[in-house]
Short mmCIF file of C-alpha atoms in Angstrom, two decimals:
data_model
loop_
_atom_site.label_atom_id
_atom_site.label_comp_id
_atom_site.label_asym_id
_atom_site.label_seq_id
_atom_site.Cartn_x
_atom_site.Cartn_y
_atom_site.Cartn_z
CA UNK A 1 -38.83 15.98 8.54
CA UNK A 2 -38.97 14.33 11.76
CA UNK A 3 -39.76 16.90 14.34
CA UNK A 4 -36.93 16.47 16.87
CA UNK A 5 -34.78 16.80 14.20
CA UNK A 6 -36.03 20.31 13.45
CA UNK A 7 -36.25 21.02 16.52
CA UNK A 8 -32.42 20.95 17.23
CA UNK A 9 -31.98 22.77 14.11
CA UNK A 10 -34.32 25.80 14.93
CA UNK A 11 -33.39 25.82 18.74
CA UNK A 12 -29.44 25.26 19.13
CA UNK A 13 -30.00 27.09 22.84
CA UNK A 14 -32.60 24.07 23.85
CA UNK A 15 -36.37 23.74 24.10
CA UNK A 16 -38.92 21.92 26.03
CA UNK A 17 -41.38 20.81 23.34
CA UNK A 18 -43.14 17.57 23.92
CA UNK A 19 -45.06 15.14 21.91
CA UNK A 20 -48.77 14.07 23.10
CA UNK A 21 -51.05 12.53 20.47
CA UNK A 22 -49.71 14.35 17.49
CA UNK A 23 -49.54 17.43 19.13
CA UNK A 24 -46.56 19.20 19.92
CA UNK A 25 -46.24 22.17 22.58
CA UNK A 26 -43.61 23.59 24.52
CA UNK A 27 -41.33 26.76 24.54
CA UNK A 28 -37.72 27.38 23.43
CA UNK A 29 -34.97 30.04 23.20
CA UNK A 30 -34.71 32.07 20.28
CA UNK A 31 -31.98 34.90 19.92
CA UNK A 32 -32.51 35.26 23.83
CA UNK A 33 -35.69 35.40 23.95
CA UNK A 34 -38.48 32.83 25.04
CA UNK A 35 -40.77 31.38 22.19
CA UNK A 36 -43.82 29.59 22.56
CA UNK A 37 -44.06 26.48 19.87
CA UNK A 38 -47.36 24.94 18.85
CA UNK A 39 -48.39 22.39 16.29
CA UNK A 40 -48.70 18.85 15.22
CA UNK A 41 -46.36 15.98 13.95
CA UNK A 42 -46.55 12.63 11.95
CA UNK A 43 -49.25 14.24 9.24
CA UNK A 44 -51.73 14.44 12.00
CA UNK A 45 -55.54 14.24 11.13
CA UNK A 46 -57.07 17.48 12.76
CA UNK A 47 -60.18 16.21 14.47
CA UNK A 48 -61.93 17.99 17.17
CA UNK A 49 -59.40 17.07 19.93
CA UNK A 50 -56.45 18.22 18.41
CA UNK A 51 -57.97 21.59 17.05
CA UNK A 52 -59.21 22.31 21.00
CA UNK A 53 -55.69 21.46 22.05
CA UNK A 54 -53.79 23.94 20.07
CA UNK A 55 -56.27 26.74 20.55
CA UNK A 56 -55.95 26.14 23.97
CA UNK A 57 -52.33 26.17 23.77
CA UNK A 58 -52.60 29.94 22.32
CA UNK A 59 -54.94 31.07 24.70
CA UNK A 60 -52.63 29.70 27.36
CA UNK A 61 -49.74 31.83 25.88
CA UNK A 62 -52.00 34.99 25.38
CA UNK A 63 -53.30 34.80 29.34
CA UNK A 64 -50.11 34.04 30.78
CA UNK A 65 -46.90 35.25 28.59
CA UNK A 66 -47.60 39.15 27.14
CA UNK A 67 -46.18 39.60 23.55
CA UNK A 68 -44.23 36.02 23.80
CA UNK A 69 -43.83 35.14 20.00
CA UNK A 70 -45.41 32.05 18.81
CA UNK A 71 -44.17 29.78 16.25
CA UNK A 72 -46.47 27.40 14.62
CA UNK A 73 -45.12 24.00 13.73
CA UNK A 74 -47.26 22.55 10.14
CA UNK A 75 -47.52 18.69 9.50
CA UNK A 76 -51.24 17.65 8.55
CA UNK A 77 -52.83 15.71 6.17
CA UNK A 78 -55.81 18.18 6.93
CA UNK A 79 -59.21 17.79 8.62
CA UNK A 80 -60.25 14.11 9.72
CA UNK A 81 -62.84 12.76 7.69
CA UNK A 82 -65.16 11.18 10.24
CA UNK A 83 -68.92 11.62 10.77
CA UNK A 84 -68.52 12.03 14.32
CA UNK A 85 -66.27 15.20 13.56
CA UNK A 86 -68.76 16.63 11.73
CA UNK A 87 -71.52 15.78 14.00
CA UNK A 88 -69.59 17.80 16.62
CA UNK A 89 -69.02 20.88 14.27
CA UNK A 90 -65.56 20.28 13.17
CA UNK A 91 -65.54 23.58 11.09
CA UNK A 92 -66.39 25.18 14.62
CA UNK A 93 -63.27 23.39 16.36
CA UNK A 94 -60.91 24.73 13.44
CA UNK A 95 -62.30 28.23 13.02
CA UNK A 96 -62.03 28.55 17.06
CA UNK A 97 -58.28 27.64 16.74
CA UNK A 98 -57.77 30.55 13.60
CA UNK A 99 -59.75 32.98 15.95
CA UNK A 100 -57.44 32.38 18.56
CA UNK A 101 -54.14 32.85 16.39
CA UNK A 102 -55.98 35.89 15.23
CA UNK A 103 -56.42 36.89 18.65
CA UNK A 104 -52.81 36.55 19.64
CA UNK A 105 -51.51 38.25 16.56
CA UNK A 106 -54.11 41.59 17.50
CA UNK A 107 -52.87 41.14 21.05
CA UNK A 108 -49.29 41.75 20.07
CA UNK A 109 -47.87 38.25 19.77
CA UNK A 110 -45.89 38.00 16.87
CA UNK A 111 -47.04 34.42 15.12
CA UNK A 112 -44.56 32.87 12.72
CA UNK A 113 -45.94 29.35 10.73
CA UNK A 114 -43.50 26.86 9.34
CA UNK A 115 -44.76 24.00 7.02
CA UNK A 116 -41.81 21.66 7.88
CA UNK A 117 -43.68 18.40 6.26
CA UNK A 118 -46.94 18.71 4.91
CA UNK A 119 -49.67 20.95 4.72
CA UNK A 120 -52.98 20.11 3.70
CA UNK A 121 -56.38 22.36 3.61
CA UNK A 122 -58.45 23.12 6.22
CA UNK A 123 -56.01 22.15 8.60
CA UNK A 124 -53.51 24.61 7.18
CA UNK A 125 -55.86 27.71 6.63
CA UNK A 126 -56.55 27.57 10.52
CA UNK A 127 -52.64 27.32 11.60
CA UNK A 128 -49.82 28.38 9.21
CA UNK A 129 -51.86 30.44 7.36
CA UNK A 130 -53.40 32.59 10.17
CA UNK A 131 -49.85 33.60 11.00
CA UNK A 132 -48.01 37.07 10.70
CA UNK A 133 -46.18 35.24 7.84
CA UNK A 134 -45.61 31.63 7.09
CA UNK A 135 -42.81 29.91 5.73
CA UNK A 136 -41.70 26.43 4.41
CA UNK A 137 -38.88 24.17 4.29
CA UNK A 138 -37.85 23.30 0.66
CA UNK A 139 -39.37 19.48 0.86
CA UNK A 140 -42.23 20.16 2.09
CA UNK A 141 -45.61 19.74 0.41
CA UNK A 142 -48.81 22.11 0.56
CA UNK A 143 -51.97 21.29 -1.39
CA UNK A 144 -55.61 21.13 -0.97
CA UNK A 145 -56.50 17.25 -1.77
CA UNK A 146 -54.58 14.28 -3.28
CA UNK A 147 -55.15 14.35 -7.01
CA UNK A 148 -57.32 11.19 -7.08
CA UNK A 149 -59.87 12.54 -4.73
CA UNK A 150 -59.58 15.68 -7.18
CA UNK A 151 -60.23 13.98 -10.10
CA UNK A 152 -63.08 12.39 -8.96
CA UNK A 153 -64.74 15.41 -7.72
CA UNK A 154 -63.73 17.66 -10.44
CA UNK A 155 -64.36 15.12 -13.19
CA UNK A 156 -60.97 15.97 -14.84
CA UNK A 157 -59.22 12.79 -15.52
CA UNK A 158 -56.31 12.07 -12.72
CA UNK A 159 -53.57 12.14 -15.62
CA UNK A 160 -54.15 15.14 -17.08
CA UNK A 161 -54.48 16.65 -13.33
CA UNK A 162 -50.78 14.85 -12.84
CA UNK A 163 -49.48 16.36 -15.67
CA UNK A 164 -50.55 19.61 -14.65
CA UNK A 165 -49.12 19.03 -11.21
CA UNK A 166 -45.56 19.18 -12.54
CA UNK A 167 -45.21 22.58 -13.46
CA UNK A 168 -48.72 24.25 -13.03
CA UNK A 169 -48.42 26.77 -10.14
CA UNK A 170 -52.16 26.15 -9.59
CA UNK A 171 -51.95 22.15 -8.92
CA UNK A 172 -48.51 21.12 -8.08
CA UNK A 173 -48.02 20.94 -4.60
CA UNK A 174 -44.41 21.90 -4.11
CA UNK A 175 -43.72 25.11 -1.73
CA UNK A 176 -42.36 27.34 -4.52
CA UNK A 177 -45.49 27.78 -6.25
CA UNK A 178 -47.02 28.76 -2.77
CA UNK A 179 -44.56 31.21 -2.78
CA UNK A 180 -45.09 32.32 -5.85
CA UNK A 181 -48.65 32.90 -5.26
CA UNK A 182 -47.83 34.79 -1.86
CA UNK A 183 -49.43 31.79 0.13
CA UNK A 184 -45.89 31.56 1.89
CA UNK A 185 -43.60 34.18 2.17
CA UNK A 186 -40.14 32.53 1.68
CA UNK A 187 -38.37 28.98 1.52
CA UNK A 188 -36.16 28.59 4.30
CA UNK A 189 -33.16 26.31 2.96
CA UNK A 190 -30.30 27.45 5.11
CA UNK A 191 -29.49 28.07 9.07
CA UNK A 192 -32.91 27.61 10.51
CA UNK A 193 -31.53 28.90 13.55
CA UNK A 194 -30.78 32.48 12.06
CA UNK A 195 -33.68 32.56 9.70
CA UNK A 196 -36.52 32.65 12.69
CA UNK A 197 -35.46 35.24 14.59
CA UNK A 198 -35.17 37.48 11.38
CA UNK A 199 -38.86 36.29 10.47
CA UNK A 200 -39.85 37.32 13.72
CA UNK A 201 -38.27 40.69 13.57
CA UNK A 202 -39.93 41.45 10.28
CA UNK A 203 -43.39 40.01 10.92
CA UNK A 204 -46.31 42.22 11.18
CA UNK A 205 -50.34 41.72 11.05
CA UNK A 206 -50.75 43.18 7.50
CA UNK A 207 -52.36 40.28 4.74
CA UNK A 208 -50.03 40.82 1.98
CA UNK A 209 -50.51 37.79 0.29
CA UNK A 210 -52.59 38.91 -2.85
CA UNK A 211 -49.79 41.83 -3.20
CA UNK A 212 -46.99 39.21 -2.90
CA UNK A 213 -48.92 36.95 -5.36
CA UNK A 214 -48.89 39.68 -8.01
CA UNK A 215 -45.70 40.72 -7.42
CA UNK A 216 -44.03 37.41 -8.06
CA UNK A 217 -46.45 36.87 -10.59
CA UNK A 218 -48.00 33.74 -9.88
CA UNK A 219 -51.54 35.08 -9.09
CA UNK A 220 -52.08 37.98 -11.51
CA UNK A 221 -55.70 38.94 -10.67
CA UNK A 222 -56.04 38.47 -6.87
CA UNK A 223 -54.78 41.94 -6.00
CA UNK A 224 -56.14 43.80 -8.91
CA UNK A 225 -59.79 42.63 -8.30
CA UNK A 226 -59.34 43.43 -4.64
CA UNK A 227 -58.35 47.14 -5.60
CA UNK A 228 -60.73 47.28 -8.26
CA UNK A 229 -63.52 46.65 -5.62
CA UNK A 230 -62.12 48.73 -3.12
CA UNK A 231 -61.83 51.76 -5.72
CA UNK A 232 -65.05 51.62 -7.44
CA UNK A 233 -63.17 51.29 -10.21
CA UNK A 234 -62.59 48.70 -13.37
CA UNK A 235 -59.89 46.05 -13.20
CA UNK A 236 -56.56 47.41 -14.45
CA UNK A 237 -55.00 45.50 -17.31
CA UNK A 238 -52.20 43.34 -16.16
CA UNK B 1 -93.41 32.65 1.12
CA UNK B 2 -90.60 33.22 -1.58
CA UNK B 3 -88.49 30.14 -0.96
CA UNK B 4 -84.47 31.08 -0.27
CA UNK B 5 -83.38 27.36 -1.03
CA UNK B 6 -84.91 27.48 -4.62
CA UNK B 7 -83.95 31.62 -5.60
CA UNK B 8 -80.67 32.39 -7.30
CA UNK B 9 -77.89 34.45 -5.71
CA UNK B 10 -79.22 37.74 -7.31
CA UNK B 11 -82.86 36.98 -6.59
CA UNK B 12 -81.50 36.56 -2.90
CA UNK B 13 -79.88 39.75 -2.72
CA UNK B 14 -82.58 41.54 -4.04
CA UNK B 15 -84.67 40.32 -1.66
CA UNK B 16 -82.47 40.23 1.29
CA UNK B 17 -81.88 44.33 0.85
CA UNK B 18 -84.63 47.35 0.62
CA UNK B 19 -86.42 47.35 -2.42
CA UNK B 20 -84.44 48.58 -5.31
CA UNK B 21 -81.69 49.77 -3.26
CA UNK B 22 -78.99 46.99 -4.61
CA UNK B 23 -76.23 48.62 -6.54
CA UNK B 24 -73.94 45.70 -7.57
CA UNK B 25 -69.85 46.08 -7.68
CA UNK B 26 -67.74 44.75 -10.69
CA UNK B 27 -71.17 43.43 -12.19
CA UNK B 28 -71.28 40.66 -14.92
CA UNK B 29 -70.42 43.46 -17.58
CA UNK B 30 -67.17 43.88 -16.42
CA UNK B 31 -66.39 40.07 -17.36
CA UNK B 32 -63.91 39.45 -15.23
CA UNK B 33 -63.27 35.68 -14.98
CA UNK B 34 -61.41 32.98 -13.45
CA UNK B 35 -57.88 32.66 -15.48
CA UNK B 36 -57.83 29.12 -14.32
CA UNK B 37 -60.43 27.32 -15.63
CA UNK B 38 -59.78 27.71 -19.48
CA UNK B 39 -56.81 25.20 -19.17
CA UNK B 40 -59.28 22.82 -17.60
CA UNK B 41 -61.85 23.22 -20.72
CA UNK B 42 -64.35 24.25 -17.75
CA UNK B 43 -67.11 26.78 -18.52
CA UNK B 44 -66.91 30.42 -16.74
CA UNK B 45 -69.24 32.97 -15.65
CA UNK B 46 -68.54 36.88 -15.75
CA UNK B 47 -69.05 37.06 -11.90
CA UNK B 48 -67.26 34.25 -11.27
CA UNK B 49 -70.05 32.82 -9.08
CA UNK B 50 -70.75 35.65 -6.75
CA UNK B 51 -72.65 38.79 -6.63
CA UNK B 52 -71.28 41.53 -4.33
CA UNK B 53 -72.55 45.35 -3.67
CA UNK B 54 -74.15 47.60 -1.35
CA UNK B 55 -77.43 48.61 -0.35
CA UNK B 56 -80.19 49.14 2.51
CA UNK B 57 -81.38 46.66 4.87
CA UNK B 58 -84.29 48.55 6.83
CA UNK B 59 -82.76 51.55 5.72
CA UNK B 60 -78.67 50.95 7.35
CA UNK B 61 -76.48 50.95 4.43
CA UNK B 62 -74.93 47.40 4.32
CA UNK B 63 -72.61 45.55 1.79
CA UNK B 64 -73.99 42.05 0.72
CA UNK B 65 -72.55 38.90 -1.27
CA UNK B 66 -74.24 36.27 -2.45
CA UNK B 67 -72.41 32.89 -3.99
CA UNK B 68 -74.27 31.53 -6.85
CA UNK B 69 -74.49 27.64 -6.18
CA UNK B 70 -75.53 27.14 -9.62
CA UNK B 71 -71.86 27.64 -10.87
CA UNK B 72 -69.46 25.32 -9.27
CA UNK B 73 -71.45 24.84 -6.42
CA UNK B 74 -70.37 28.07 -5.59
CA UNK B 75 -66.67 26.95 -4.78
CA UNK B 76 -64.14 29.91 -4.20
CA UNK B 77 -61.61 30.53 -6.49
CA UNK B 78 -59.17 33.45 -7.26
CA UNK B 79 -61.73 36.10 -8.65
CA UNK B 80 -64.19 34.79 -6.26
CA UNK B 81 -62.34 34.80 -3.10
CA UNK B 82 -60.69 38.38 -4.34
CA UNK B 83 -64.31 39.87 -4.77
CA UNK B 84 -65.25 39.00 -0.98
CA UNK B 85 -61.70 40.24 0.05
CA UNK B 86 -62.44 43.67 -1.70
CA UNK B 87 -65.98 44.09 -0.53
CA UNK B 88 -64.64 43.63 3.21
CA UNK B 89 -61.93 45.58 2.70
CA UNK B 90 -64.23 48.34 1.12
CA UNK B 91 -66.77 48.08 4.04
CA UNK B 92 -64.04 49.10 6.22
CA UNK B 93 -63.20 52.23 4.27
CA UNK B 94 -66.68 53.38 4.16
CA UNK B 95 -67.56 51.92 7.62
CA UNK B 96 -71.04 50.44 6.85
CA UNK B 97 -73.31 48.97 9.40
CA UNK B 98 -72.70 45.44 8.58
CA UNK B 99 -71.97 42.94 6.26
CA UNK B 100 -74.13 40.56 5.13
CA UNK B 101 -72.80 37.36 3.56
CA UNK B 102 -75.14 34.88 2.31
CA UNK B 103 -73.17 31.48 1.67
CA UNK B 104 -73.79 28.65 -0.53
CA UNK B 105 -70.40 26.96 -1.05
CA UNK B 106 -68.36 23.57 -1.19
CA UNK B 107 -65.22 25.54 -0.32
CA UNK B 108 -62.29 25.94 -2.19
CA UNK B 109 -62.45 25.46 -5.88
CA UNK B 110 -60.42 22.66 -6.85
CA UNK B 111 -60.19 23.64 -10.09
CA UNK B 112 -57.88 26.42 -8.90
CA UNK B 113 -56.42 24.31 -5.92
CA UNK B 114 -53.87 26.08 -4.59
CA UNK B 115 -54.99 29.80 -5.67
CA UNK B 116 -58.41 28.76 -4.11
CA UNK B 117 -57.10 27.58 -0.87
CA UNK B 118 -55.17 30.82 -0.34
CA UNK B 119 -58.07 32.80 -1.58
CA UNK B 120 -60.33 31.02 1.26
CA UNK B 121 -57.47 31.77 3.82
CA UNK B 122 -57.74 35.77 2.57
CA UNK B 123 -61.26 36.09 3.00
CA UNK B 124 -61.30 34.02 6.21
CA UNK B 125 -58.69 36.78 7.61
CA UNK B 126 -60.46 39.41 5.73
CA UNK B 127 -63.81 38.46 7.75
CA UNK B 128 -62.16 39.11 11.31
CA UNK B 129 -60.14 42.27 9.96
CA UNK B 130 -64.02 43.32 9.50
CA UNK B 131 -64.64 42.60 12.79
CA UNK B 132 -61.88 44.60 14.04
CA UNK B 133 -62.90 47.67 12.50
CA UNK B 134 -66.37 46.99 14.77
CA UNK B 135 -67.98 46.26 11.46
CA UNK B 136 -70.77 43.02 12.01
CA UNK B 137 -70.37 40.35 9.55
CA UNK B 138 -73.45 38.38 9.35
CA UNK B 139 -73.61 34.65 7.56
CA UNK B 140 -76.98 33.49 5.92
CA UNK B 141 -77.19 29.87 5.06
CA UNK B 142 -79.90 28.10 3.43
CA UNK B 143 -79.00 27.27 -0.52
CA UNK B 144 -79.18 23.73 -1.64
CA UNK B 145 -75.34 23.37 -1.99
CA UNK B 146 -74.74 24.09 2.10
CA UNK B 147 -71.72 25.77 3.41
CA UNK B 148 -68.72 23.21 3.52
CA UNK B 149 -65.06 23.43 3.40
CA UNK B 150 -63.06 26.22 4.25
CA UNK B 151 -65.98 28.47 3.93
CA UNK B 152 -67.90 26.20 6.63
CA UNK B 153 -64.88 27.80 9.32
CA UNK B 154 -65.09 31.32 7.56
CA UNK B 155 -68.96 31.24 8.43
CA UNK B 156 -67.55 30.65 11.90
CA UNK B 157 -65.56 33.48 11.93
CA UNK B 158 -69.02 35.91 11.52
CA UNK B 159 -70.49 37.34 14.50
CA UNK B 160 -73.86 35.81 13.86
CA UNK B 161 -74.88 32.73 11.73
CA UNK B 162 -78.65 32.52 10.82
CA UNK B 163 -79.74 29.18 8.83
CA UNK B 164 -82.83 27.47 7.66
CA UNK B 165 -83.43 24.17 8.37
CA UNK B 166 -82.71 23.22 4.96
CA UNK B 167 -79.40 24.96 5.08
CA UNK B 168 -76.26 22.72 5.96
CA UNK B 169 -73.13 23.91 7.66
CA UNK B 170 -69.92 21.86 7.76
CA UNK B 171 -66.60 20.80 7.24
CA UNK B 172 -66.16 17.95 4.79
CA UNK B 173 -69.30 16.97 2.81
CA UNK B 174 -70.79 13.35 3.35
CA UNK B 175 -69.71 12.35 -0.23
CA UNK B 176 -65.84 12.86 0.75
CA UNK B 177 -66.20 11.16 4.24
CA UNK B 178 -67.87 8.16 2.57
CA UNK B 179 -64.85 8.12 -0.54
CA UNK B 180 -62.46 8.02 2.31
CA UNK B 181 -63.57 5.78 5.10
CA UNK B 182 -66.37 3.95 3.41
CA UNK B 183 -70.15 3.78 3.60
CA UNK B 184 -70.42 2.46 7.09
CA UNK B 185 -68.50 5.62 8.28
CA UNK B 186 -71.01 8.05 6.49
CA UNK B 187 -73.51 6.88 4.17
CA UNK B 188 -73.95 9.91 1.60
CA UNK B 189 -77.34 8.71 0.17
CA UNK B 190 -79.12 8.73 4.01
CA UNK B 191 -80.41 12.40 3.21
CA UNK B 192 -82.05 12.02 7.10
CA UNK B 193 -78.78 11.21 8.48
CA UNK B 194 -77.07 13.96 6.51
CA UNK B 195 -79.67 16.56 7.52
CA UNK B 196 -79.42 15.50 11.21
CA UNK B 197 -75.94 15.71 10.81
CA UNK B 198 -75.29 19.11 9.29
CA UNK B 199 -78.68 20.72 9.04
CA UNK B 200 -79.95 24.03 10.59
CA UNK B 201 -81.85 22.42 13.37
CA UNK B 202 -78.83 20.60 14.87
CA UNK B 203 -76.55 23.26 14.24
CA UNK B 204 -78.73 25.45 16.21
CA UNK B 205 -79.15 23.21 18.78
CA UNK B 206 -75.42 23.14 19.23
CA UNK B 207 -74.68 26.94 19.20
CA UNK B 208 -73.19 26.80 16.09
CA UNK B 209 -75.71 29.14 14.53
CA UNK B 210 -77.59 31.40 16.20
CA UNK B 211 -80.93 32.27 14.18
CA UNK B 212 -83.18 29.60 12.46
CA UNK B 213 -85.84 30.80 10.18
CA UNK B 214 -88.54 29.06 7.35
CA UNK B 215 -87.00 28.70 3.97
CA UNK B 216 -88.57 32.08 2.87
CA UNK B 217 -86.63 35.32 1.97
CA UNK B 218 -88.51 37.64 3.74
CA UNK B 219 -87.65 35.52 6.93
CA UNK B 220 -83.90 35.43 6.30
CA UNK B 221 -84.40 39.24 5.70
CA UNK B 222 -85.71 39.78 8.77
CA UNK B 223 -83.36 37.85 11.01
CA UNK B 224 -80.61 39.53 9.31
CA UNK B 225 -81.67 43.19 10.24
CA UNK B 226 -82.30 41.61 13.74
CA UNK B 227 -78.81 40.47 14.14
CA UNK B 228 -77.48 43.68 12.81
CA UNK B 229 -79.33 45.68 15.14
CA UNK B 230 -78.19 42.79 18.37
CA UNK B 231 -74.69 43.08 16.89
CA UNK B 232 -74.77 46.77 17.01
CA UNK B 233 -75.50 46.79 20.50
CA UNK B 234 -72.23 44.57 21.64
CA UNK B 235 -68.66 44.22 20.97
CA UNK B 236 -68.10 43.25 17.36
CA UNK B 237 -64.25 42.54 17.63
CA UNK B 238 -62.81 39.36 18.30
CA UNK B 239 -62.11 39.44 22.07
CA UNK B 240 -60.17 37.09 24.79
CA UNK B 241 -63.25 37.19 26.98
CA UNK B 242 -65.45 35.80 23.69
CA UNK B 243 -62.57 33.04 22.72
CA UNK B 244 -62.33 32.03 26.34
CA UNK B 245 -66.39 31.40 26.35
CA UNK B 246 -65.98 29.65 22.95
CA UNK B 247 -63.28 27.30 24.29
CA UNK B 248 -65.58 26.70 27.19
CA UNK B 249 -68.71 25.61 25.16
CA UNK B 250 -66.54 23.72 22.68
CA UNK B 251 -65.09 21.43 25.41
CA UNK B 252 -67.82 21.09 27.06
CA UNK B 253 -69.64 20.05 23.77
CA UNK B 254 -66.84 17.60 23.48
CA UNK B 255 -67.10 16.24 26.89
CA UNK B 256 -70.83 15.89 27.23
CA UNK B 257 -71.46 14.73 23.36
CA UNK B 258 -68.19 13.45 22.50
CA UNK B 259 -69.18 9.47 23.14
CA UNK B 260 -72.18 9.78 21.07
CA UNK B 261 -72.79 8.34 17.37
CA UNK B 262 -76.05 9.91 16.47
CA UNK B 263 -77.16 13.68 16.35
CA UNK B 264 -80.89 12.34 18.18
CA UNK B 265 -78.63 10.90 20.73
CA UNK B 266 -77.58 14.51 21.43
CA UNK B 267 -80.88 16.17 21.37
CA UNK B 268 -82.42 13.69 23.88
CA UNK B 269 -79.20 14.42 26.35
CA UNK B 270 -79.97 18.01 26.12
CA UNK B 271 -83.36 17.47 27.19
CA UNK B 272 -85.37 16.75 24.38
CA UNK B 273 -87.68 13.68 25.07
CA UNK B 274 -88.86 12.75 21.34
CA UNK B 275 -85.84 13.41 19.21
CA UNK B 276 -87.65 11.57 16.47
CA UNK B 277 -90.09 14.37 16.34
CA UNK B 278 -87.56 17.31 15.72
CA UNK B 279 -86.91 16.72 11.92
CA UNK B 280 -90.61 17.50 11.40
CA UNK B 281 -91.45 20.96 12.91
CA UNK B 282 -91.69 23.77 11.14
CA UNK B 283 -88.90 26.46 12.39
CA UNK B 284 -91.27 28.39 14.87
CA UNK B 285 -92.33 25.29 16.49
CA UNK B 286 -88.58 23.89 16.80
CA UNK B 287 -87.21 27.25 18.35
CA UNK B 288 -90.51 26.99 20.81
CA UNK B 289 -89.50 23.13 21.68
CA UNK B 290 -85.90 24.35 22.35
CA UNK B 291 -86.90 27.39 24.38
CA UNK B 292 -89.09 24.72 26.74
CA UNK B 293 -86.72 21.50 26.84
CA UNK B 294 -83.18 22.66 26.40
CA UNK B 295 -82.17 24.73 29.54
CA UNK B 296 -79.40 26.72 27.41
CA UNK B 297 -82.30 28.40 25.41
CA UNK B 298 -84.70 28.91 28.56
CA UNK B 299 -83.15 32.25 29.16
CA UNK B 300 -82.93 35.22 26.77
CA UNK B 301 -80.62 34.53 24.25
CA UNK B 302 -77.35 36.63 24.38
CA UNK B 303 -76.22 34.91 21.38
CA UNK B 304 -74.77 37.34 19.06
CA UNK B 305 -71.63 35.40 18.45
#
């Protein structure tokens, strides 16, 4: 979805979001309160500059607006695949963004992520996935890597992966699979303007994704393995 | 000298910790294997490619994990990631002195795609949760597969990173970049360029790792113990001051070196007159050179971040 259209649906009471080089920032009115909005658009490749710009926006909110909630809008094709980014240490820039969001959450800012178009890999784990809870629109896609590249690296034929991607929750890119695995909290497909304040009200800092993945049946082992390690016992049967 | 690079995960973790002190959690005899590999006819491992447990480091009780590069390049799947998360959560519950992560990984295990991506995110959050409980997390990187992808991000969430010059730390591997943007962008067969770009020396000069050691298990062990003691003297949890300082550092790096295209030019800009000599130096000679040539390293290193 185009971000202007999204913003109009999310913020009927108005917003000040602007776009610069695929980077979105501004604020908006949500249920009578000001919410900071930070994100990317046009399937942005996340290079060192845009990672740093997002981190700066998060730090600006933490410094200047105590407890102001933050909405992270996700639309990215993943990390930029350039030698220069690697040479400069892009993993450090992306980790920095993730840590700044973590710091905001720990400093009593509620943080919500929303995948409104496309989410991929490193660009997602350091943005929407660092939020208290991450939501997605029904038409969005979330994936680790395109199937062609995945086929090259795994040596699994692409047609086999294409077949698996139709209904296998591990390979299919639809948000419903991430929902079943606990990776996203819920899919928003109604009145976005009422779902956002509800999400903000429910947000908390505990990472419940493995638990949700077990309860929803999409990731049956993660939570049981965590529990077995923590309690020093065997992994309990499904 | 006992090579860290050539050792497997169990040899590394036993060599890291005090003699005979390591006790493994969910050992291979439990046979907890990936639930996703069978559908691709891929082999499984009874430890899913990661060894976790507890032991002593210079007498202090620590938890440790070592990824096995020999199994799917150390990549993180559902079980592998959950073992790391469980270890970190238990470290908090038992208030150990530190968690040491011996990372060797390509990042998300693509065979488990979506489940692997969520798992890496959970590990990242668990590392920061552990730090919030004032337990330092120390990362060691010296295996032949390096530390890439989402785990390259996780590494930079730790308090302290120790690398050998053979170790590599980055995001996308050179093959992935070459595939996406051509051999002119990044020639993955140019091993010297690959090491200049992601190897331990470049990471140390940039400030992305805090210690560099020889490819020797005993050297990693000493550096891990030193890092643990240094961390225990400082704030372990993430703070606004730390993020501000990191932001300043990363912004300055982009400003100073963003126009360069060759790591050796960055080293020259830093004050190293003969950057061509850097790849040939032993770890101790290299640290000396950095201390004499680069203003940032002249002062005693506070660097436990």
